[in-house]
mmCIF file of C-alpha atoms in Angstrom:
data_model
loop_
_atom_site.group_PDB
_atom_site.id
_atom_site.type_symbol
_atom_site.label_atom_id
_atom_site.label_comp_id
_atom_site.label_asym_id
_atom_site.label_seq_id
_atom_site.Cartn_x
_atom_site.Cartn_y
_atom_site.Cartn_z
ATOM 1 C CA MET Q 1 -60.417 14.295 -11.854
ATOM 2 C CA HIS Q 2 -59.036 16.706 -9.403
ATOM 3 C CA SER Q 3 -59.555 20.343 -8.498
ATOM 4 C CA ASN Q 4 -56.713 22.757 -8.031
ATOM 5 C CA ARG Q 5 -57.899 23.635 -4.539
ATOM 6 C CA VAL Q 6 -57.822 20.029 -3.360
ATOM 7 C CA VAL Q 7 -54.321 19.485 -4.740
ATOM 8 C CA ILE Q 8 -52.921 22.697 -3.245
ATOM 9 C CA ALA Q 9 -54.586 22.103 0.129
ATOM 10 C CA GLY Q 10 -53.295 18.530 0.169
ATOM 11 C CA GLY Q 11 -49.761 19.607 -0.703
ATOM 12 C CA CYS Q 12 -49.760 22.251 2.023
ATOM 13 C CA ALA Q 13 -51.132 19.791 4.588
ATOM 14 C CA LEU Q 14 -48.483 17.197 3.716
ATOM 15 C CA ALA Q 15 -45.695 19.795 3.874
ATOM 16 C CA PHE Q 16 -46.958 20.949 7.284
ATOM 17 C CA GLY Q 17 -47.161 17.356 8.527
ATOM 18 C CA ALA Q 18 -43.718 16.349 7.284
ATOM 19 C CA SER Q 19 -42.112 19.403 8.852
ATOM 20 C CA PHE Q 20 -44.009 18.856 12.118
ATOM 21 C CA ALA Q 21 -42.874 15.231 12.356
ATOM 22 C CA ASN Q 22 -39.322 15.938 11.214
ATOM 23 C CA THR Q 23 -38.865 18.738 13.740
ATOM 24 C CA GLY Q 24 -40.027 16.354 16.441
ATOM 25 C CA PHE Q 25 -37.351 13.866 15.401
ATOM 26 C CA VAL Q 26 -34.642 16.508 15.253
ATOM 27 C CA LEU Q 27 -35.556 17.612 18.782
ATOM 28 C CA HIS Q 28 -35.633 13.997 20.026
ATOM 29 C CA THR Q 29 -32.642 12.488 18.228
ATOM 30 C CA GLY Q 30 -30.780 15.269 16.428
ATOM 31 C CA THR Q 31 -31.382 13.471 13.118
ATOM 32 C CA SER Q 32 -33.596 14.626 10.258
ATOM 33 C CA VAL Q 33 -35.900 12.072 8.635
ATOM 34 C CA SER Q 34 -37.596 14.165 5.943
ATOM 35 C CA HIS Q 35 -34.616 15.673 4.098
ATOM 36 C CA LEU Q 36 -31.181 14.160 3.847
ATOM 37 C CA THR Q 37 -28.755 16.562 2.173
ATOM 38 C CA GLY Q 38 -27.401 18.093 5.366
ATOM 39 C CA ASP Q 39 -27.340 14.784 7.212
ATOM 40 C CA ILE Q 40 -25.470 13.067 4.382
ATOM 41 C CA ALA Q 41 -22.868 15.822 4.648
ATOM 42 C CA LYS Q 42 -22.697 15.110 8.393
ATOM 43 C CA LEU Q 43 -22.304 11.408 7.596
ATOM 44 C CA THR Q 44 -19.238 12.055 5.451
ATOM 45 C CA ILE Q 45 -17.765 14.178 8.258
ATOM 46 C CA ASP Q 46 -18.474 11.395 10.762
ATOM 47 C CA ILE Q 47 -16.767 8.840 8.538
ATOM 48 C CA ALA Q 48 -13.731 11.081 8.134
ATOM 49 C CA SER Q 49 -13.440 11.691 11.901
ATOM 50 C CA TRP Q 50 -14.171 8.153 13.095
ATOM 51 C CA SER Q 51 -15.006 7.684 16.795
ATOM 52 C CA PRO Q 52 -17.630 5.799 18.857
ATOM 53 C CA GLU Q 53 -19.765 8.962 19.059
ATOM 54 C CA THR Q 54 -19.628 9.685 15.346
ATOM 55 C CA LEU Q 55 -20.298 6.013 14.603
ATOM 56 C CA ALA Q 56 -23.643 6.205 16.434
ATOM 57 C CA GLU Q 57 -24.557 9.347 14.504
ATOM 58 C CA ALA Q 58 -23.526 7.678 11.245
ATOM 59 C CA TYR Q 59 -25.838 4.750 11.981
ATOM 60 C CA ARG Q 60 -28.771 7.114 12.547
ATOM 61 C CA VAL Q 61 -28.152 9.027 9.327
ATOM 62 C CA ALA Q 62 -27.681 5.794 7.369
ATOM 63 C CA ALA Q 63 -30.968 4.464 8.766
ATOM 64 C CA ALA Q 64 -32.812 7.649 7.781
ATOM 65 C CA ALA Q 65 -31.327 7.661 4.268
ATOM 66 C CA GLY Q 66 -31.696 3.942 3.614
ATOM 67 C CA PHE Q 67 -35.281 3.713 4.762
ATOM 68 C CA PHE Q 68 -36.203 6.970 2.999
ATOM 69 C CA PHE Q 69 -35.035 5.301 -0.214
ATOM 70 C CA CYS Q 70 -37.042 2.154 0.592
ATOM 71 C CA GLY Q 71 -40.126 4.294 1.175
ATOM 72 C CA ALA Q 72 -39.708 5.929 -2.232
ATOM 73 C CA VAL Q 73 -39.365 2.510 -3.897
ATOM 74 C CA THR Q 74 -42.519 1.333 -2.126
ATOM 75 C CA ALA Q 75 -44.429 4.409 -3.303
ATOM 76 C CA GLY Q 76 -43.333 3.736 -6.869
ATOM 77 C CA PHE Q 77 -44.541 0.152 -6.586
ATOM 78 C CA LEU Q 78 -47.888 0.893 -4.912
ATOM 79 C CA ILE Q 79 -48.945 4.096 -6.654
ATOM 80 C CA HIS Q 80 -47.215 3.302 -9.958
ATOM 81 C CA HIS Q 81 -47.874 6.613 -11.720
ATOM 82 C CA PRO Q 82 -45.430 9.460 -12.433
ATOM 83 C CA THR Q 83 -48.020 12.243 -12.237
ATOM 84 C CA LEU Q 84 -50.539 13.288 -9.631
ATOM 85 C CA ASP Q 85 -53.884 11.509 -9.992
ATOM 86 C CA LEU Q 86 -56.336 11.583 -7.099
ATOM 87 C CA SER Q 87 -57.800 8.224 -8.132
ATOM 88 C CA ARG Q 88 -54.591 6.599 -6.843
ATOM 89 C CA PRO Q 89 -54.543 5.108 -3.326
ATOM 90 C CA TYR Q 90 -53.236 8.235 -1.604
ATOM 91 C CA GLY Q 91 -55.600 7.796 1.335
ATOM 92 C CA ARG Q 92 -54.241 4.362 2.177
ATOM 93 C CA THR Q 93 -50.702 5.633 1.702
ATOM 94 C CA VAL Q 94 -51.214 8.556 4.106
ATOM 95 C CA THR Q 95 -52.843 6.165 6.581
ATOM 96 C CA GLY Q 96 -49.787 3.927 6.323
ATOM 97 C CA ILE Q 97 -47.491 6.905 6.941
ATOM 98 C CA GLY Q 98 -49.518 7.712 10.047
ATOM 99 C CA ALA Q 99 -49.108 4.149 11.318
ATOM 100 C CA LEU Q 100 -45.347 4.351 10.713
ATOM 101 C CA PHE Q 101 -45.098 7.635 12.622
ATOM 102 C CA LEU Q 102 -47.108 6.217 15.529
ATOM 103 C CA ALA Q 103 -44.848 3.164 15.682
ATOM 104 C CA ALA Q 104 -41.825 5.461 15.503
ATOM 105 C CA ALA Q 105 -43.201 7.552 18.378
ATOM 106 C CA CYS Q 106 -43.487 4.435 20.537
ATOM 107 C CA LEU Q 107 -39.854 3.495 19.847
ATOM 108 C CA VAL Q 108 -38.105 6.876 19.737
ATOM 109 C CA THR Q 109 -36.846 6.606 23.326
ATOM 110 C CA ARG Q 110 -36.250 2.853 23.607
ATOM 111 C CA SER Q 111 -34.865 2.214 20.130
ATOM 112 C CA PRO Q 112 -34.100 5.490 18.332
ATOM 113 C CA LEU Q 113 -32.382 3.772 15.396
ATOM 114 C CA VAL Q 114 -35.478 1.711 14.555
ATOM 115 C CA SER Q 115 -37.675 4.753 15.146
ATOM 116 C CA ILE Q 116 -35.630 6.856 12.734
ATOM 117 C CA GLY Q 117 -35.830 4.089 10.125
ATOM 118 C CA LEU Q 118 -39.622 3.868 10.392
ATOM 119 C CA ALA Q 119 -40.062 7.628 10.145
ATOM 120 C CA GLY Q 120 -37.586 7.861 7.264
ATOM 121 C CA PHE Q 121 -39.556 5.177 5.428
ATOM 122 C CA GLY Q 122 -42.754 7.170 5.938
ATOM 123 C CA CYS Q 123 -41.168 10.375 4.670
ATOM 124 C CA GLY Q 124 -39.738 8.626 1.619
ATOM 125 C CA LEU Q 125 -43.179 7.198 0.938
ATOM 126 C CA GLN Q 126 -44.720 10.661 1.175
ATOM 127 C CA ASN Q 127 -42.110 12.460 -0.899
ATOM 128 C CA ALA Q 128 -42.579 10.044 -3.806
ATOM 129 C CA MET Q 129 -46.391 10.053 -3.692
ATOM 130 C CA ALA Q 130 -46.668 12.501 -6.575
ATOM 131 C CA ASN Q 131 -44.036 13.741 -8.984
ATOM 132 C CA HIS Q 132 -45.462 16.290 -11.384
ATOM 133 C CA TYR Q 133 -48.466 18.574 -11.208
ATOM 134 C CA ARG Q 134 -48.947 21.009 -14.112
ATOM 135 C CA GLY Q 135 -45.222 21.437 -14.634
ATOM 136 C CA ILE Q 136 -44.273 21.702 -10.952
ATOM 137 C CA VAL Q 137 -42.435 18.893 -9.203
ATOM 138 C CA LEU Q 138 -44.324 18.382 -5.948
ATOM 139 C CA ARG Q 139 -42.006 17.483 -3.081
ATOM 140 C CA THR Q 140 -43.520 17.916 0.348
ATOM 141 C CA THR Q 141 -40.853 16.674 2.776
ATOM 142 C CA HIS Q 142 -38.165 19.260 1.988
ATOM 143 C CA LEU Q 143 -37.970 22.713 0.442
ATOM 144 C CA THR Q 144 -35.032 22.698 -1.993
ATOM 145 C CA GLY Q 145 -37.217 22.060 -5.039
ATOM 146 C CA MET Q 146 -39.939 24.428 -3.866
ATOM 147 C CA PHE Q 147 -37.462 27.271 -3.337
ATOM 148 C CA THR Q 148 -36.033 26.554 -6.797
ATOM 149 C CA ASP Q 149 -39.458 26.646 -8.496
ATOM 150 C CA PHE Q 150 -40.462 29.742 -6.527
ATOM 151 C CA GLY Q 151 -37.252 31.597 -7.370
ATOM 152 C CA VAL Q 152 -37.080 30.609 -11.039
ATOM 153 C CA ASN Q 153 -40.725 31.430 -11.748
ATOM 154 C CA LEU Q 154 -40.524 34.704 -9.809
ATOM 155 C CA GLY Q 155 -37.420 35.698 -11.761
ATOM 156 C CA MET Q 156 -39.031 34.870 -15.112
ATOM 157 C CA LYS Q 157 -42.164 36.779 -14.093
ATOM 158 C CA ALA Q 158 -40.034 39.808 -13.209
ATOM 159 C CA ARG Q 159 -38.327 39.517 -16.602
ATOM 160 C CA GLY Q 160 -41.702 39.810 -18.317
ATOM 161 C CA HIS Q 161 -42.369 36.189 -19.225
ATOM 162 C CA GLY Q 162 -45.979 35.051 -19.104
ATOM 163 C CA ILE Q 163 -45.684 32.915 -15.977
ATOM 164 C CA PRO Q 164 -49.076 32.150 -14.382
ATOM 165 C CA THR Q 165 -49.414 33.526 -10.865
ATOM 166 C CA TRP Q 166 -50.260 30.089 -9.464
ATOM 167 C CA LYS Q 167 -46.803 28.808 -10.468
ATOM 168 C CA ILE Q 168 -45.378 31.308 -7.986
ATOM 169 C CA ALA Q 169 -48.121 30.972 -5.379
ATOM 170 C CA VAL Q 170 -48.096 27.159 -5.063
ATOM 171 C CA PRO Q 171 -44.399 26.798 -4.127
ATOM 172 C CA LEU Q 172 -44.718 29.772 -1.771
ATOM 173 C CA LEU Q 173 -47.727 28.239 -0.007
ATOM 174 C CA ILE Q 174 -45.920 24.922 0.435
ATOM 175 C CA ILE Q 175 -42.836 26.724 1.795
ATOM 176 C CA LEU Q 176 -44.958 28.670 4.288
ATOM 177 C CA SER Q 177 -46.808 25.505 5.319
ATOM 178 C CA PHE Q 178 -43.517 23.706 5.927
ATOM 179 C CA CYS Q 179 -42.205 26.583 8.053
ATOM 180 C CA LEU Q 180 -45.455 26.725 10.013
ATOM 181 C CA GLY Q 181 -45.287 22.982 10.669
ATOM 182 C CA GLY Q 182 -41.814 23.298 12.162
ATOM 183 C CA ALA Q 183 -42.826 26.226 14.362
ATOM 184 C CA CYS Q 184 -45.900 24.374 15.633
ATOM 185 C CA ALA Q 185 -43.770 21.315 16.409
ATOM 186 C CA VAL Q 186 -41.454 23.394 18.589
ATOM 187 C CA VAL Q 187 -44.434 24.825 20.482
ATOM 188 C CA SER Q 188 -45.862 21.313 20.865
ATOM 189 C CA GLN Q 189 -42.582 19.937 22.165
ATOM 190 C CA LYS Q 190 -42.136 22.789 24.648
ATOM 191 C CA SER Q 191 -45.687 22.178 25.877
ATOM 192 C CA GLY Q 192 -44.741 18.607 26.764
ATOM 193 C CA TRP Q 193 -46.735 16.904 24.031
ATOM 194 C CA ASP Q 194 -45.500 13.950 21.989
ATOM 195 C CA THR Q 195 -44.937 15.701 18.671
ATOM 196 C CA VAL Q 196 -44.256 12.573 16.619
ATOM 197 C CA ALA Q 197 -47.332 10.789 18.001
ATOM 198 C CA ILE Q 198 -49.499 13.820 17.210
ATOM 199 C CA ALA Q 199 -48.184 13.783 13.635
ATOM 200 C CA GLY Q 200 -48.903 10.062 13.333
ATOM 201 C CA ALA Q 201 -52.457 10.420 14.630
ATOM 202 C CA ALA Q 202 -53.123 13.359 12.290
ATOM 203 C CA TYR Q 203 -51.857 11.411 9.263
ATOM 204 C CA LEU Q 204 -53.947 8.403 10.261
ATOM 205 C CA ILE Q 205 -57.131 10.468 10.574
ATOM 206 C CA ALA Q 206 -56.425 12.401 7.365
ATOM 207 C CA GLY Q 207 -55.754 9.239 5.358
ATOM 208 C CA ILE Q 208 -58.913 7.500 6.524
ATOM 209 C CA GLY Q 209 -60.947 10.682 6.038
ATOM 210 C CA TRP Q 210 -59.632 11.156 2.501
ATOM 211 C CA SER Q 211 -60.430 7.548 1.553
ATOM 212 C CA ILE Q 212 -63.989 7.867 2.869
ATOM 213 C CA TRP Q 213 -64.536 11.183 1.084
ATOM 214 C CA LYS Q 214 -63.018 9.932 -2.177
ATOM 215 C CA HIS Q 215 -65.126 6.783 -2.363
ATOM 216 C CA GLY Q 216 -68.268 8.338 -0.885
ATOM 217 C CA VAL Q 217 -68.294 11.717 -2.632
ATOM 218 C CA LEU Q 218 -65.541 12.351 -5.176
ATOM 219 C CA LEU Q 219 -65.673 9.202 -7.315
ATOM 220 C CA PRO Q 220 -69.511 9.038 -7.455
ATOM 221 C CA ARG Q 221 -69.574 12.708 -8.464
ATOM 222 C CA GLU Q 222 -67.055 12.093 -11.246
ATOM 223 C CA ARG Q 223 -68.969 9.044 -12.451
ATOM 224 C CA GLY Q 224 -72.129 11.152 -12.530
ATOM 225 C CA ARG Q 225 -70.435 13.830 -14.607
ATOM 226 C CA SER Q 226 -69.065 11.235 -17.023
ATOM 227 C CA SER Q 227 -72.519 9.697 -17.376
ATOM 228 C CA GLN Q 228 -74.083 13.097 -18.081
ATOM 229 C CA ALA Q 229 -71.415 13.825 -20.695
ATOM 230 C CA MET Q 230 -72.083 10.507 -22.435
ATOM 231 C CA ASP Q 231 -75.833 11.171 -22.407
ATOM 232 C CA ALA Q 232 -75.259 14.600 -23.948
ATOM 233 C CA ILE Q 233 -73.104 13.086 -26.703
ATOM 234 C CA GLU Q 234 -75.732 10.451 -27.487
ATOM 235 C CA GLU Q 235 -78.427 13.116 -27.714
#
């Protein structure tokens, strides 16, 4: 019950939002909350070269990683489906991510460790919202998987395999959206705006808007189509 345009637009919006929020956290705290590979490598370095300064950094990375994992577990429990299905409570989930980002924005100066944990939880929640869409693994908080899908499909297309164009275009669009989100966050930060709070407010509005549209327009439309199909079968 979903259109390709809605799914692609949603994926691009989430990638933009995650990058926007994550860049804000990197600028504020030096710690990433949306992707962990590099920070985990930093954590191992900090452990190997133990000092009071590296201990503080290790705590921040551990908070981001631990709460990211908890967010993914929560998404699995609440959405409980391995593939993308727009009938799932994505609107409420995005609204919850917005609330987490807003709370994180309020605490980023006074209690950066708690703030990083809240934002990491939100990013973990987002990254696990949907797993597979038509053979592509949708991950919107980091680009490793998207670059892999983009490169593999582009290579197979160049080799002459019958790879649909959308399998190349979708990862590319998400990559571009992620890059644009980071660039906009830098501009926002330099302009003196609270980047993390802006991200939280945008997620909150988007989540509520999606829920209203889904229940007011999308689901009734789908029920109408199903009813018409049943009537046609009976005739």
